[in-house]
Tab-separated table of C-alpha atoms and ligand atoms in Angstrom:
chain	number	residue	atom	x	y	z
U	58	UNK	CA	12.286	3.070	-56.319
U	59	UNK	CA	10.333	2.647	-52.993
U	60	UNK	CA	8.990	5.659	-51.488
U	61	UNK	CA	10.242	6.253	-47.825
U	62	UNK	CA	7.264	6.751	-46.137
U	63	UNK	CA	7.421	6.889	-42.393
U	64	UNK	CA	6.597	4.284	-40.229
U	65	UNK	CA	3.713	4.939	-37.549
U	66	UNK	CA	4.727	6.604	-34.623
U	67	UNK	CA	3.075	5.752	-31.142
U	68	UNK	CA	3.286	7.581	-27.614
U	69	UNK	CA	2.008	6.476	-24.403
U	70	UNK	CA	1.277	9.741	-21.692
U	71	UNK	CA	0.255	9.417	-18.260
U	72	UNK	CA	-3.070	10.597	-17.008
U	73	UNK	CA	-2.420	13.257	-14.206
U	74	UNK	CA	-4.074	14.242	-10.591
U	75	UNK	CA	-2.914	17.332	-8.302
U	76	UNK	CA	-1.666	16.218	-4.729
U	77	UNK	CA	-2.087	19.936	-4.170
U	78	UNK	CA	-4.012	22.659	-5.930
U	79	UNK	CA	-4.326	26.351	-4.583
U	80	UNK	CA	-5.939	28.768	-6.864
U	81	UNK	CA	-5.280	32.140	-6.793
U	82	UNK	CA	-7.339	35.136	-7.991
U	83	UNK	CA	-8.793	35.634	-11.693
U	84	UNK	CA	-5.912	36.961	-13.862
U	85	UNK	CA	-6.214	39.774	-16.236
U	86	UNK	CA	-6.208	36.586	-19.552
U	87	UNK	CA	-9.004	35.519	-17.318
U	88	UNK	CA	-6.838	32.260	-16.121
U	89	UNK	CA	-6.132	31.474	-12.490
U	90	UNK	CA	-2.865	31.838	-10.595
U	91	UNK	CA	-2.008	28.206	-9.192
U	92	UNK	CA	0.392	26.333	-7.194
U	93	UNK	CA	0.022	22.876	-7.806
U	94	UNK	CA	1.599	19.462	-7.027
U	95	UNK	CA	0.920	17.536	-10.539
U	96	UNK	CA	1.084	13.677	-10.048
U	97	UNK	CA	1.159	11.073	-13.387
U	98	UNK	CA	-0.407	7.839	-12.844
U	99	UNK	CA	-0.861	4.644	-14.585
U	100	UNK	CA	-3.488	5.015	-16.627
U	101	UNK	CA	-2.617	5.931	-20.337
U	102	UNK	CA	-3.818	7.475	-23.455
U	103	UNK	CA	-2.090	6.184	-26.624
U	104	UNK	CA	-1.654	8.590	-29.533
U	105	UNK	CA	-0.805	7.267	-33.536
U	106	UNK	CA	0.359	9.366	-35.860
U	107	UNK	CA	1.115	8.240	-39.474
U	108	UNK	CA	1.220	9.632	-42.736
U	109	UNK	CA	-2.007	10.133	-44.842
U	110	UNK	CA	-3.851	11.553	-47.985
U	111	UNK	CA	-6.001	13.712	-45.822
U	112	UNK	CA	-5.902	14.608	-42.595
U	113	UNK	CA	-8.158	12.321	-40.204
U	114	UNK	CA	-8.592	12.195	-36.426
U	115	UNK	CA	-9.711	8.575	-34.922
U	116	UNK	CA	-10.782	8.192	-31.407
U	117	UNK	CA	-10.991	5.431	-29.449
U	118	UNK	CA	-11.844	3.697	-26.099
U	119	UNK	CA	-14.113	4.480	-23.160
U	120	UNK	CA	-16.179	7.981	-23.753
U	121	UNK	CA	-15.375	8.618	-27.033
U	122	UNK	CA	-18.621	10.143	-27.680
U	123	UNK	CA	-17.809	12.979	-25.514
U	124	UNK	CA	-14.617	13.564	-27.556
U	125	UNK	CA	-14.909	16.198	-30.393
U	126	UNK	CA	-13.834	14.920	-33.682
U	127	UNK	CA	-12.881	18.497	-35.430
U	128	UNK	CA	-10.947	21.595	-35.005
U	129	UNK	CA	-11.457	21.793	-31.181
U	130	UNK	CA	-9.780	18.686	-30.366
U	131	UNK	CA	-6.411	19.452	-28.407
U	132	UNK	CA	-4.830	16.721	-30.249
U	133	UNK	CA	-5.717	18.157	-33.906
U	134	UNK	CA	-4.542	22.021	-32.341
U	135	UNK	CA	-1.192	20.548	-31.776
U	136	UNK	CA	-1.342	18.592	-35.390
U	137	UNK	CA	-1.915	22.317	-36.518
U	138	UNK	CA	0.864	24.208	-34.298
U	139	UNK	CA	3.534	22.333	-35.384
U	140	UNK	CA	2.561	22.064	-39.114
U	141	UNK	CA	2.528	25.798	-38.734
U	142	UNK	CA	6.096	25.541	-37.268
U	143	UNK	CA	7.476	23.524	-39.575
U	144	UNK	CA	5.641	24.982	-42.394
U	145	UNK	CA	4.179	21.763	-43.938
U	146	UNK	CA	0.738	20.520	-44.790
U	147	UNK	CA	-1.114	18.525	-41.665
U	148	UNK	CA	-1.091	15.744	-44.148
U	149	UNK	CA	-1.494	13.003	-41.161
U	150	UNK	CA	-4.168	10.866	-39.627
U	151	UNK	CA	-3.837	10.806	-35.761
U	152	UNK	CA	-5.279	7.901	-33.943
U	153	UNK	CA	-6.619	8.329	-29.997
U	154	UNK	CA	-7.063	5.486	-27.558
U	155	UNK	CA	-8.453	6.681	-24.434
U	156	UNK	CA	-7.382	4.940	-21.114
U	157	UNK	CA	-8.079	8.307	-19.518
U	158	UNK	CA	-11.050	9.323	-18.541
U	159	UNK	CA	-12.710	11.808	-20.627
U	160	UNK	CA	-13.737	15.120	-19.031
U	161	UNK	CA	-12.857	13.931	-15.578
U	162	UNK	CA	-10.156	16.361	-14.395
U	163	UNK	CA	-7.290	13.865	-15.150
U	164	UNK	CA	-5.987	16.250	-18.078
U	165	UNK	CA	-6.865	13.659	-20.825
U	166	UNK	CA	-7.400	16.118	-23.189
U	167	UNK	CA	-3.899	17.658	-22.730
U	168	UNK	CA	-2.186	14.158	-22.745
U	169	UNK	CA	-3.817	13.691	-26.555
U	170	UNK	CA	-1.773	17.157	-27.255
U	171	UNK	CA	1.510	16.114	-25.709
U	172	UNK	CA	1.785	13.113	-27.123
U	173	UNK	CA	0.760	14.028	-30.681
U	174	UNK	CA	3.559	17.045	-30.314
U	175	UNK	CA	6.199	14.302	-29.675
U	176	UNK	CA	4.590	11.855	-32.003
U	177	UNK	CA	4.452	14.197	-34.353
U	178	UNK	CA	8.202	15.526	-33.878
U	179	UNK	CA	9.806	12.385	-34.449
U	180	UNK	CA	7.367	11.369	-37.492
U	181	UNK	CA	8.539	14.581	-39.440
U	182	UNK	CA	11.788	14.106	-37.876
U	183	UNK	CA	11.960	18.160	-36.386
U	184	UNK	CA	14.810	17.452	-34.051
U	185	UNK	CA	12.863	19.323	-31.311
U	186	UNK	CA	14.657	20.016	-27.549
U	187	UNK	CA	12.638	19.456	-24.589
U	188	UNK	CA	12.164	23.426	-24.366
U	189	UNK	CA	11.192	23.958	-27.420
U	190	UNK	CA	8.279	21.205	-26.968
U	191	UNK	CA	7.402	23.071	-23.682
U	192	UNK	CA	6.967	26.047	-25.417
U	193	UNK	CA	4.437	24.589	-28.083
U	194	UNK	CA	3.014	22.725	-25.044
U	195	UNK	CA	2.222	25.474	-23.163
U	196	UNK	CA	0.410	27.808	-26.039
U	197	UNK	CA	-2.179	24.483	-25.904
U	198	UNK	CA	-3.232	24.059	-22.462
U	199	UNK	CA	-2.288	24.662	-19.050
U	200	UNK	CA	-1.928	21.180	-17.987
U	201	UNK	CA	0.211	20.184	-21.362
U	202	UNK	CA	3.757	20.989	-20.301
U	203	UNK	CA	2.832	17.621	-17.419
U	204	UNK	CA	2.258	15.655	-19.835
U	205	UNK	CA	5.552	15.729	-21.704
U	206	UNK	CA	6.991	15.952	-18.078
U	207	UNK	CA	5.174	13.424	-16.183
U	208	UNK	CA	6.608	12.400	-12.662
U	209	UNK	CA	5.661	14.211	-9.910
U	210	UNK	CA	6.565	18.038	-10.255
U	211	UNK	CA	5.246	21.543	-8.400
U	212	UNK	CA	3.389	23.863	-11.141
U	213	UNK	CA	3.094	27.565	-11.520
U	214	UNK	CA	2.078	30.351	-13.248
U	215	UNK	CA	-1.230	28.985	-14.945
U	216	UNK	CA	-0.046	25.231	-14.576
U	217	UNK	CA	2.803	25.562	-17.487
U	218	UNK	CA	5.885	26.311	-15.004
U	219	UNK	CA	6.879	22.838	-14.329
U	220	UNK	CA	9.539	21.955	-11.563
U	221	UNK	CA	10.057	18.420	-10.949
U	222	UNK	CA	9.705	17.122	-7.561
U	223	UNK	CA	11.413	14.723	-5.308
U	224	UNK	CA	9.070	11.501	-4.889
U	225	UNK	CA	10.906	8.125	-5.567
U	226	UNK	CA	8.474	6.648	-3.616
U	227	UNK	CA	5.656	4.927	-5.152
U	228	UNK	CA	2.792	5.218	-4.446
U	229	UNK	CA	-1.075	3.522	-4.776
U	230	UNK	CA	-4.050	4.659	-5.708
U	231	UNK	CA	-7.436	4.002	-6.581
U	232	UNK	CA	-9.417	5.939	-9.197
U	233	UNK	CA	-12.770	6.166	-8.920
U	234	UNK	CA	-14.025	7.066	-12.460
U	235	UNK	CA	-17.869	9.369	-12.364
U	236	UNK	CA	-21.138	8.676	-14.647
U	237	UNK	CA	-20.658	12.261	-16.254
U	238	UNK	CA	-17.860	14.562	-16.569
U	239	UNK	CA	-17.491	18.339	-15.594
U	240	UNK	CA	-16.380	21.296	-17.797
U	241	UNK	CA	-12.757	22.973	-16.633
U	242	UNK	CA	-13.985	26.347	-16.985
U	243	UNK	CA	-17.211	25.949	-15.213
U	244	UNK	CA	-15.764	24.377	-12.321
U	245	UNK	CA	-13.596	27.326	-12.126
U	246	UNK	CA	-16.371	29.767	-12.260
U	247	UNK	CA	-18.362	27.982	-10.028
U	248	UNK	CA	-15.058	28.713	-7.614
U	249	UNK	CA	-15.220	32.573	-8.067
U	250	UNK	CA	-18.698	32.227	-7.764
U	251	UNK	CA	-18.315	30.636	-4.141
U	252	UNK	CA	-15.277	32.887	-2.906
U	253	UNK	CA	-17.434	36.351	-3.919
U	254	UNK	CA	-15.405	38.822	-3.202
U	255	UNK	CA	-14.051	37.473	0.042
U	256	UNK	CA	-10.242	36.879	0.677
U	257	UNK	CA	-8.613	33.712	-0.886
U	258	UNK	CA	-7.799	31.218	2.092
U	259	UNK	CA	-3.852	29.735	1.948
U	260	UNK	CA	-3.215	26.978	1.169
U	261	UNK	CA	0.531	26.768	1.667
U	262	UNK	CA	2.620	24.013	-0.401
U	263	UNK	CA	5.564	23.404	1.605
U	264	UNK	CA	3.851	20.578	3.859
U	265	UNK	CA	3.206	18.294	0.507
U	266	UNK	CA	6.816	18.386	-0.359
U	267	UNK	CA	7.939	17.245	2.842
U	268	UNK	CA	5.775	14.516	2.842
U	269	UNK	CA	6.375	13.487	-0.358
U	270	UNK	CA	10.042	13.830	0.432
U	271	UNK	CA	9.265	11.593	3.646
U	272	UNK	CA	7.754	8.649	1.470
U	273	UNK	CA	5.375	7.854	4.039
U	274	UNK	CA	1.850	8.083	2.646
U	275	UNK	CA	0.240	8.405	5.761
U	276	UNK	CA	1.930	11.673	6.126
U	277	UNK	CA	1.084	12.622	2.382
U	278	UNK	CA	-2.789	11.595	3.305
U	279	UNK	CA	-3.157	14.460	5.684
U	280	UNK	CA	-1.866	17.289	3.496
U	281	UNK	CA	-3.673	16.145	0.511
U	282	UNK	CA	-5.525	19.482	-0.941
U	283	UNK	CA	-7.600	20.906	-3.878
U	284	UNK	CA	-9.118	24.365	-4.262
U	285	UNK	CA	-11.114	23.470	-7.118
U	286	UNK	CA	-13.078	20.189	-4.948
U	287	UNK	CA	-15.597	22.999	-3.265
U	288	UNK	CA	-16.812	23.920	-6.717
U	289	UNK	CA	-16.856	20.361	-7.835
U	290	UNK	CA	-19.112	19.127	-4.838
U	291	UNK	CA	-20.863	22.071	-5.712
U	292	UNK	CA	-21.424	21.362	-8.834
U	293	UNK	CA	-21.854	17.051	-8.943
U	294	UNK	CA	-23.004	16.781	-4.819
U	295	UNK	CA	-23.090	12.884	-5.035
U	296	UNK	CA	-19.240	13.220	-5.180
U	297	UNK	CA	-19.607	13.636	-1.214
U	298	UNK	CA	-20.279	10.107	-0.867
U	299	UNK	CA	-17.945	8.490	-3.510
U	300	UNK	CA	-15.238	10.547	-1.151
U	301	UNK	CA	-16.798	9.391	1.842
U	302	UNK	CA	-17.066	5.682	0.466
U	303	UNK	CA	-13.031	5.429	-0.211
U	304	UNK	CA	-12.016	6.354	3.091
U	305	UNK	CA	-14.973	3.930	4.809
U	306	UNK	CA	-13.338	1.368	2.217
U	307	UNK	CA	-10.031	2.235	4.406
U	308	UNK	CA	-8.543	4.236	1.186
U	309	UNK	CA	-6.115	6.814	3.671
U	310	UNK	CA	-7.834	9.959	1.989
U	311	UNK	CA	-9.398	10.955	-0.648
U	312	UNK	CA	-9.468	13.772	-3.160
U	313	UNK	CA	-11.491	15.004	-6.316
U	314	UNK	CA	-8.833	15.138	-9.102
U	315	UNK	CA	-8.130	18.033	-10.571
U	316	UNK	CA	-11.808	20.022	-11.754
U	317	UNK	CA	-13.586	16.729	-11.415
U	318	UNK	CA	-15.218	14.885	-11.521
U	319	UNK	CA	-13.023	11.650	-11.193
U	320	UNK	CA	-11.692	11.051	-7.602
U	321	UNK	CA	-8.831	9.877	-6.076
U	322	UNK	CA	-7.986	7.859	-3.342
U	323	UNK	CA	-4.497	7.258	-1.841
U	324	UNK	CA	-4.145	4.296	-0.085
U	325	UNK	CA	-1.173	2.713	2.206
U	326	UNK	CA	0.192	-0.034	-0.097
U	327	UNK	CA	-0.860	-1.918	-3.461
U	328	UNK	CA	-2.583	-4.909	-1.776
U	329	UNK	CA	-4.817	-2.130	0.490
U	330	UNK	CA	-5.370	-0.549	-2.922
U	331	UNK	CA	-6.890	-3.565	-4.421
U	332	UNK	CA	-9.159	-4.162	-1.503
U	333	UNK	CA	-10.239	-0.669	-2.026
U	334	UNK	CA	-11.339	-0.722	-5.285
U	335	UNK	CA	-12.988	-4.186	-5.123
U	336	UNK	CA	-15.010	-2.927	-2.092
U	337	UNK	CA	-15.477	0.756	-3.816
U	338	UNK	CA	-16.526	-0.968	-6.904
U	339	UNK	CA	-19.481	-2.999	-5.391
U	340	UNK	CA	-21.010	0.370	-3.721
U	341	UNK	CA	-22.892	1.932	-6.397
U	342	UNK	CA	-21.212	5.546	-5.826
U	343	UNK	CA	-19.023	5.618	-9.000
U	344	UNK	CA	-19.247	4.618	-12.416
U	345	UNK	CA	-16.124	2.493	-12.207
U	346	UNK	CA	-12.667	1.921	-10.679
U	347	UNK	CA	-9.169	1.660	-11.783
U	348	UNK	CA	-6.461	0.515	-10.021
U	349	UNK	CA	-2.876	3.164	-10.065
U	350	UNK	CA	0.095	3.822	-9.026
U	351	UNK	CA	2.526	6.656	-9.420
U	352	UNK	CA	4.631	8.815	-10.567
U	353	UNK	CA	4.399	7.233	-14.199
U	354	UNK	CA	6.918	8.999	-16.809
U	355	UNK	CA	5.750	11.655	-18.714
U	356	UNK	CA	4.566	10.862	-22.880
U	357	UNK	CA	7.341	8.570	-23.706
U	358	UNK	CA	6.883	6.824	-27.575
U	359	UNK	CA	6.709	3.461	-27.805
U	360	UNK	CA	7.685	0.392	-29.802
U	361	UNK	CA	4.017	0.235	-32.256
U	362	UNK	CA	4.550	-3.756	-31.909
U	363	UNK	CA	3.654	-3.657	-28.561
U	364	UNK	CA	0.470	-1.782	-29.043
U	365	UNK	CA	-1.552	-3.959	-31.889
B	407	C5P	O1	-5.500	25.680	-20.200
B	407	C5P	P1	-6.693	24.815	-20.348
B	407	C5P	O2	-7.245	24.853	-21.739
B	407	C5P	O3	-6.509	23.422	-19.849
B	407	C5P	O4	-7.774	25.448	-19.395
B	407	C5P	C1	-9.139	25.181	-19.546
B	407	C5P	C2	-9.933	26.252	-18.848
B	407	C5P	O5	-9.775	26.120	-17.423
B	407	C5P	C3	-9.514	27.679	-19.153
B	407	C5P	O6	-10.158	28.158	-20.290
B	407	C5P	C4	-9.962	28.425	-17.898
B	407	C5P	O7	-11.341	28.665	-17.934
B	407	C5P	C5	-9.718	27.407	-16.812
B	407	C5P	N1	-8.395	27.580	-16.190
B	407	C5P	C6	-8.175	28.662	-15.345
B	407	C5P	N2	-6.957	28.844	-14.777
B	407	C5P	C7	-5.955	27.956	-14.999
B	407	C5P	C8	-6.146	26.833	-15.835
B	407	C5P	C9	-7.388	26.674	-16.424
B	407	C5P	O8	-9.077	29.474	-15.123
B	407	C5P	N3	-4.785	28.152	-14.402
C-alpha cells in the first residue's frame, strides 16, 4: 500500500510598512505601547513546508547570510509552537525564500512565522480558526498577527491587536532597500535613549484614517508618521539623504519603514512610481529599489506549481 504522505505546502505573506507609528512609554515586559497603521505590500516571502526524516530549515534569496539557521529563527519557533500544540514531533523541513528584505524593518522575520503557522496547519491538517492562529501568532512576535492579516489595519497593544482598516484604494510605492540592516530592539533603545525622561510628543492617528478613507494620496503624504525614524537616522545618518533623494525624485513623501532601515516612498500613481525608482536607483543613496503597491492580502497558501 502507498503511504499518504503529504504533499508540500507553500504560502506567500506580504512584507509590511507602518503608515503611522506612535510609540508609547517602556512597558513593565519591557515592550512599547504603539498605535500603528500596518500596511502589506507587494513584495513576498515564500515559506515550504513538507514532510521529512529530520527536521531542516533552508533559506533562500537576497541576505540570507544574515538569516540564522537554528533555534532563533522565527520560522523554526513557530515549527516548534505548534508541534507543541498538537503534540507531534517537528518532523518537517521548512524552506524560506526571501523577497523581503532581511533586517530592514519590513517584518520579514515575522512573515517567515506566519506563513509557516498556516503552512504548517494545513500540512498536519489542525483545522485551526483564524483566532486561534492569532493567538499562536502573537506569543511569536509583535508584528506576526499582520502577517496572517495583511491589508491595511490599525495595531495596538504591542502591535498584536489588529483592526482592519478601510483603504480600497491602491496605492504605489517605491522601496528603497539599505546596504545594512538595523536591530528592532536597538532602534527602540536608541528611542528611549533620545526621549530621556522628557514627555512623549502625540502623535494622534485619526488624520491617517481619514486620508486613507479619502483615497487621495496626496492627502495620505502629509500625515505620513513614524516614531521609531528619529532613532533610525540616529542610528544609520545616511538615511537623511535616501529620504531626501525620493522626494527630489518627486516620490510625494517619504518614510523609514518600520525600525529601519529600508525606506519608503509613496508616490501619486504607478507610472510616477516607476520614474521614481529608476531615478532613485541611479543615485547611489540605497542599496537597491523595488517597485510596490498596496494593501497586498495577508499569508495566503498557494498552488506549489506556480512557485517551481
Ligand atoms: O515582538 P518582536 O520580536 O518583533 O519585537 C522585537 C523587539 O522589538 C522586542 O524585543 C523589543 O525590544 C522591541 N519592541 C518593543 N515594543 C514593541 C515591539 C517591539 O520594544 N511594541
Amino acid at each position: 500500500m502507498l503511504s499518504a504522505v503529504p504533499r508540500p505546502v507553500t504560502v506567500r505573506v506580504p512584507a509590511k510598512i507602518n503608515l503611522h507609528l506612535a510609540v508609547g512609554g517602556v512597558r513593565p515586559d519591557g515592550f512599547h505601547d504603539l498605535v500603528t497603521v500596518f500596511h502589506a505590500v507587494s513584495l513576498f516571502d515564500e515559506i515550504s513546508v513538507e514532510q521529512a526524516q529530520e527536521p531542516a530549515l533552508e533559506v533562500h534569496g537576497d541576505g540570507v547570510a544574515e538569516v540564522p539557521l537554528d533555534a532563533t529563527n522565527l520560522a523554526w519557533r513557530a515549527v516548534e509552537l505548534l508541534a507543541e500544540k498538537a503534540g507531534r514531533a517537528p518532523d518537517v523541513r521548512v524552506t524560506l525564500r526571501k523577497g523581503i528584505p532581511v533586517a530592514g524593518g519590513m517584518a520579514g522575520g515575522s512573515a517567515d512565522a506566519a506563513g509557516t503557522l498556516v503552512a504548517l496547519s494545513s500540512l498536519w491538517r489542525l483545522e485551526l480558526g483564524r483566532d486561534e492562529l492569532a493567538e499562536l501568532a502573537a506569543e511569536l512576535g509583535s508584528d506576526v498577527t499582520f502577517g496572517l492579516h495583511g491589508g491595511t489595519a490599525l495595531g495596538t497593544g504591542r502591535g498584536e491587536k489588529i483592526i482592519p482598516v478601510l483603504a480600497r484604494h491602491r496605492l504605489h510605492w517605491v522601496i528603497a532597500l539599505a546596504r545594512g540592516g538595523l536591530s528592532t530592539p536597538a532602534v527602540f533603545s536608541e528611542l528611549d535613549r533620545l526621549r530621556g525622561d522628557g514627555p512623549i510628543a502625540e502623535r494622534p492617528v485619526e488624520p491617517v484614517l481619514e486620508a486613507l478613507s479619502s483615497g487621495d494620496p496626496r492627502r495620505l503624504a502629509l500625515n505620513l508618521g513614524n516614531d521609531l525614524q528619529v532613532a533610525a537616522v540616529s542610528m544609520a545618518p545616511d538615511l537623511r539623504r535616501t529620504l531626501r533623494a525620493g522626494v527630489n525624485s518627486g516620490a510625494l513623501a517619504g518614510l523609514v519603514s518600520g525600525s529601519g532601515p529600508t525606506c519608503a516612498f509613496l508616490c501619486a500613481d504607478a507610472d510616477s512610481a516607476v520614474e521614481v525608482a529608476t531615478e532613485l536607483a541611479g543615485m547611489g543613496v540605497c542599496r537597491t529599489v523595488r517597485v510596490a503597491h498596496g494593501p497586498a492580502g495577508g499569508a495566503r497558501i498557494v498552488d506549489t506549481s506556480e512557485t517551481g
